[in-house]
Coordinates of C-alpha atoms in Angstrom, one line a residue:
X1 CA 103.5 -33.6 90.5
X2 CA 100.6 -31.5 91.1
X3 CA 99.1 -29.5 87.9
X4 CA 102.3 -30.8 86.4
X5 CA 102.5 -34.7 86.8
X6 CA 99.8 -35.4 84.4
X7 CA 102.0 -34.0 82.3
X8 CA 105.6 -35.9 83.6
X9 CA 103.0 -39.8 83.5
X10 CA 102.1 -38.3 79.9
X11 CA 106.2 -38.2 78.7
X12 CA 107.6 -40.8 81.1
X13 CA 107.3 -43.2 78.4
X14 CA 104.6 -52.0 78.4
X15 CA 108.0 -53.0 78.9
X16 CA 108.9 -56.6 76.6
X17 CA 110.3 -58.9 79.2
X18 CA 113.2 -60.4 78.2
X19 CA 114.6 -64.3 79.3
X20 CA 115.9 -63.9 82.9
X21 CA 119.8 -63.0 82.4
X22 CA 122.6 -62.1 84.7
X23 CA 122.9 -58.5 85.6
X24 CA 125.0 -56.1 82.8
X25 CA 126.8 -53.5 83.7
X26 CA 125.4 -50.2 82.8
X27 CA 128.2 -49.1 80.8
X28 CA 127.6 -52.5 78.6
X29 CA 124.0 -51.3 78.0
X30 CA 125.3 -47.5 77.6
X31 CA 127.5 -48.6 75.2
X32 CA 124.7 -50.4 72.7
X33 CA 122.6 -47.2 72.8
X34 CA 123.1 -44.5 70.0
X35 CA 123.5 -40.9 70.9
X36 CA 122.3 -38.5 68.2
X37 CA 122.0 -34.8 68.4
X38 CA 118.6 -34.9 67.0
X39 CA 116.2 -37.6 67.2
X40 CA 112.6 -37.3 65.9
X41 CA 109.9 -40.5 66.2
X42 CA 106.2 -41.3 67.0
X43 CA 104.6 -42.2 70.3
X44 CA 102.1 -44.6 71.2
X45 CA 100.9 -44.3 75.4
X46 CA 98.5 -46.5 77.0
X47 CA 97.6 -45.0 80.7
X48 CA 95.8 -47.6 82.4
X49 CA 94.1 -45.8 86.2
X50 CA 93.7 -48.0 89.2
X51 CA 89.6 -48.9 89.5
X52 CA 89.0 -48.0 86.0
X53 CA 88.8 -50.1 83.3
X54 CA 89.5 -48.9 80.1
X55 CA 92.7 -47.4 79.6
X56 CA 93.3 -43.9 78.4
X57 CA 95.3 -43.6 74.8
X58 CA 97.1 -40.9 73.2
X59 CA 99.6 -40.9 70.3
X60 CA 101.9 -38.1 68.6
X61 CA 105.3 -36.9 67.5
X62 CA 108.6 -36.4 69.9
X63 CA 112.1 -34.5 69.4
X64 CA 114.7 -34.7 71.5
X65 CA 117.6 -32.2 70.6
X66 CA 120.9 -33.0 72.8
X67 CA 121.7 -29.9 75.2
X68 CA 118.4 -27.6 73.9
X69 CA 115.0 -30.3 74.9
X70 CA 112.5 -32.5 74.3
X71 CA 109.1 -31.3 72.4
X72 CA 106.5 -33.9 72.7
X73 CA 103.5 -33.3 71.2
X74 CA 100.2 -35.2 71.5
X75 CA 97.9 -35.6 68.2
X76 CA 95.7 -37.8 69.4
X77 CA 93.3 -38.1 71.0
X78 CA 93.4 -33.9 71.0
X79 CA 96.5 -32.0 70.3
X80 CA 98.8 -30.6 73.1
X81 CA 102.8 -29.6 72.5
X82 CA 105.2 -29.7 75.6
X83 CA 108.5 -28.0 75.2
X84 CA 110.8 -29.3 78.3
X85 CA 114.5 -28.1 78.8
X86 CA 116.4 -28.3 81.9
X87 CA 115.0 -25.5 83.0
X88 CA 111.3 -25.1 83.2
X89 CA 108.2 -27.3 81.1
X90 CA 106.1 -25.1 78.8
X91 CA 102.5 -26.4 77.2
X92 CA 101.7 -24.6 74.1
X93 CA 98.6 -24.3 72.5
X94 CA 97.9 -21.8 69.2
X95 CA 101.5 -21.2 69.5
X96 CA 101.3 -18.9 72.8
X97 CA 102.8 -20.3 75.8
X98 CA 99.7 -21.7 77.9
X99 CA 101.4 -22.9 81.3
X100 CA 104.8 -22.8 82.3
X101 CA 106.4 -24.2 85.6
X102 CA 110.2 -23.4 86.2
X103 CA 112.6 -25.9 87.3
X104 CA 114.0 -23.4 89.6
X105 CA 110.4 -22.8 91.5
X106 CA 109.7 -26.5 91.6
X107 CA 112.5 -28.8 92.9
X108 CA 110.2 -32.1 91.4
X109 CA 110.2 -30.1 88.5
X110 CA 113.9 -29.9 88.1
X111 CA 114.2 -34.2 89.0
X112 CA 111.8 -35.1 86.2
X113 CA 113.2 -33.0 83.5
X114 CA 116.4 -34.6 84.5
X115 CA 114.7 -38.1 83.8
X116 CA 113.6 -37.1 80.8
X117 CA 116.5 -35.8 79.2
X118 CA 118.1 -39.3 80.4
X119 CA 115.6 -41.3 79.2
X120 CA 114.9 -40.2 75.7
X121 CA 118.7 -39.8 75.3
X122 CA 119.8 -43.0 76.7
X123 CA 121.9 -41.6 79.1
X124 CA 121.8 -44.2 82.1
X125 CA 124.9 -43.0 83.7
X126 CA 123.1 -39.4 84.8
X127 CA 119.7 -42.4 85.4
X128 CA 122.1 -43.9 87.9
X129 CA 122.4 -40.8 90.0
X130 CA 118.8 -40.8 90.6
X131 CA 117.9 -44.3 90.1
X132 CA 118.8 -47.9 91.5
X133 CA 119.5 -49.7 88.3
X134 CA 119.3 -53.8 87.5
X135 CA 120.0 -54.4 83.7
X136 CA 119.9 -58.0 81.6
X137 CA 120.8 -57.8 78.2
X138 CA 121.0 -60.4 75.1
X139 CA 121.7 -60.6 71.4
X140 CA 122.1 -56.3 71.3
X141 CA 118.4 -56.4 73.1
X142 CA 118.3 -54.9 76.6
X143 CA 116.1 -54.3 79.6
X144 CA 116.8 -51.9 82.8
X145 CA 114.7 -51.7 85.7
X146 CA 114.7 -48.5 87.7
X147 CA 114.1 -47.8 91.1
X148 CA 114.1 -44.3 92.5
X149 CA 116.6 -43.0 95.4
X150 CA 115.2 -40.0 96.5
X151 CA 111.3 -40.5 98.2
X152 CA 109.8 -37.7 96.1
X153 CA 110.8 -38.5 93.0
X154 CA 109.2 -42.2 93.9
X155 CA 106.3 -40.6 94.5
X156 CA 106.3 -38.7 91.3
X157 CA 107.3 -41.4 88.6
X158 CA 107.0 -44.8 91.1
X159 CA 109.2 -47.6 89.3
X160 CA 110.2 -47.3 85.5
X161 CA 111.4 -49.7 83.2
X162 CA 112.8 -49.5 79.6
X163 CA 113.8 -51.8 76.7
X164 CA 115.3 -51.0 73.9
X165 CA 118.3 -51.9 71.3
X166 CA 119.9 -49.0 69.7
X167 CA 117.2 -46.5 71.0
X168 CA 115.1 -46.9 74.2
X169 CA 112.0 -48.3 72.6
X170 CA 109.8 -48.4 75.5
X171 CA 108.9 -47.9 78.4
X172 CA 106.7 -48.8 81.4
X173 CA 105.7 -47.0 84.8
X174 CA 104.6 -48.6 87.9
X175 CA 103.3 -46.1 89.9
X176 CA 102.5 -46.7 94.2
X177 CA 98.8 -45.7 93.6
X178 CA 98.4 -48.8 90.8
X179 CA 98.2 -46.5 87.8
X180 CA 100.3 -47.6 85.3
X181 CA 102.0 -46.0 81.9
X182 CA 103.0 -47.9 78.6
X183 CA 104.8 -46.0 75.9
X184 CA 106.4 -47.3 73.1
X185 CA 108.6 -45.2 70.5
X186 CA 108.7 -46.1 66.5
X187 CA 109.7 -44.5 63.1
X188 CA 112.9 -43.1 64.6
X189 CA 114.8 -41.2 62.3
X190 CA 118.1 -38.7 63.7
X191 CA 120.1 -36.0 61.7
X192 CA 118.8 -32.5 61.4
X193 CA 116.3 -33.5 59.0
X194 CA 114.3 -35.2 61.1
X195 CA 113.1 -32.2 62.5
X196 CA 110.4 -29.9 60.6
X197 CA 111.3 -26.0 60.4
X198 CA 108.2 -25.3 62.8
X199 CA 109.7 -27.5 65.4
X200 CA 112.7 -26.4 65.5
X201 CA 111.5 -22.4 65.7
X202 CA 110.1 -23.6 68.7
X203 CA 113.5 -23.9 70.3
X204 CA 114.7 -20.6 69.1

């Protein structure tokens, strides 16, 4: 994704395996997944590169706010702040707007942002427009693998796969080059007040 897929391996969130199980239907796995309009939580990414040996690590906070975006913003191991709506990622830094690409400029741009929204909301039916999707779940515990339609968003995000139970709780990337991404989501807490007054201004 040029300047911006460091960005898109950063937020596309080690997968648990789960037993081997029969495929579920998506809408089984929708179903078990909760929708809130605001959903606030910490972040824990391991980026492992092909040829190198120790992985890179970053932690931080996320937001995802249904219909308005997603503000991710790393802590550790120096602090960044990505503001993603449908229509164009912004990096923030000092609270001015340090880079912006716009989903209309940048077709890729406009795919991942769409993957984002889906996967930090839990909304695999607009996953299955993009994505080829196999899913096994057991005791309210769930896995789906995805495998992208289109060519160029393979290249961008290679194959994803989440877990999860009432939120997706993590997530693995596989992508063609061998680099490979591990995030996994905790202390998730929903309702307006999971959100601090300075995040939400950033939205306004």
């Amino acid at each position: 994704m040029i300047a911006f897929k460091p960005f898109a391996i950063s937020l596309l969130l080690a997968a648990a395996v789960l037993p081997a199980q029969a495929a579920a239907p998506v809408q089984q796995i929708q179903a078990a997944l909760a929708k809130p309009a605001v959903m606030c939580g910490r972040f824990d990414q391991t980026k492992q590169l092909a040829g190198i040996k120790k992985p890179l690590q970053s932690n931080g906070r996320f937001c995802v706010l249904k219909g308005r975006g997603i503000l991710w913003q790393t802590l550790q191991p120096f602090p960044n702040t990505l503001r993603i709506t449908r229509d164009a990622i912004v990096q923030i830094q000092n609270g001015r707007v340090a880079m912006k690409l716009d989903a209309q400029q940048e077709p890729v741009v406009k795919m991942i942002n769409s993957v984002l929204f889906s996967l930090l909301a839990g909304d695999l039916s607009q996953l299955d427009t993009l994505f080829e999707l196999d899913g096994t779940i057991r005791d309210g515990a769930w896995q789906v693998a995805l495998k992208a339609r289109q060519p160029a968003l393979a290249k961008a995000v290679g194959d994803i796969t989440l877990d999860g139970g009432a939120y997706v709780e993590r997530v693995v990337m596989k992508e063609a080059g061998g680099d490979r991404t591990d995030i996994g989501f905790s202390a998730i807490k929903t309702g307006e007040a999971a959100l601090t007054p300075e995040e939400g201004a950033m939205f306004e």
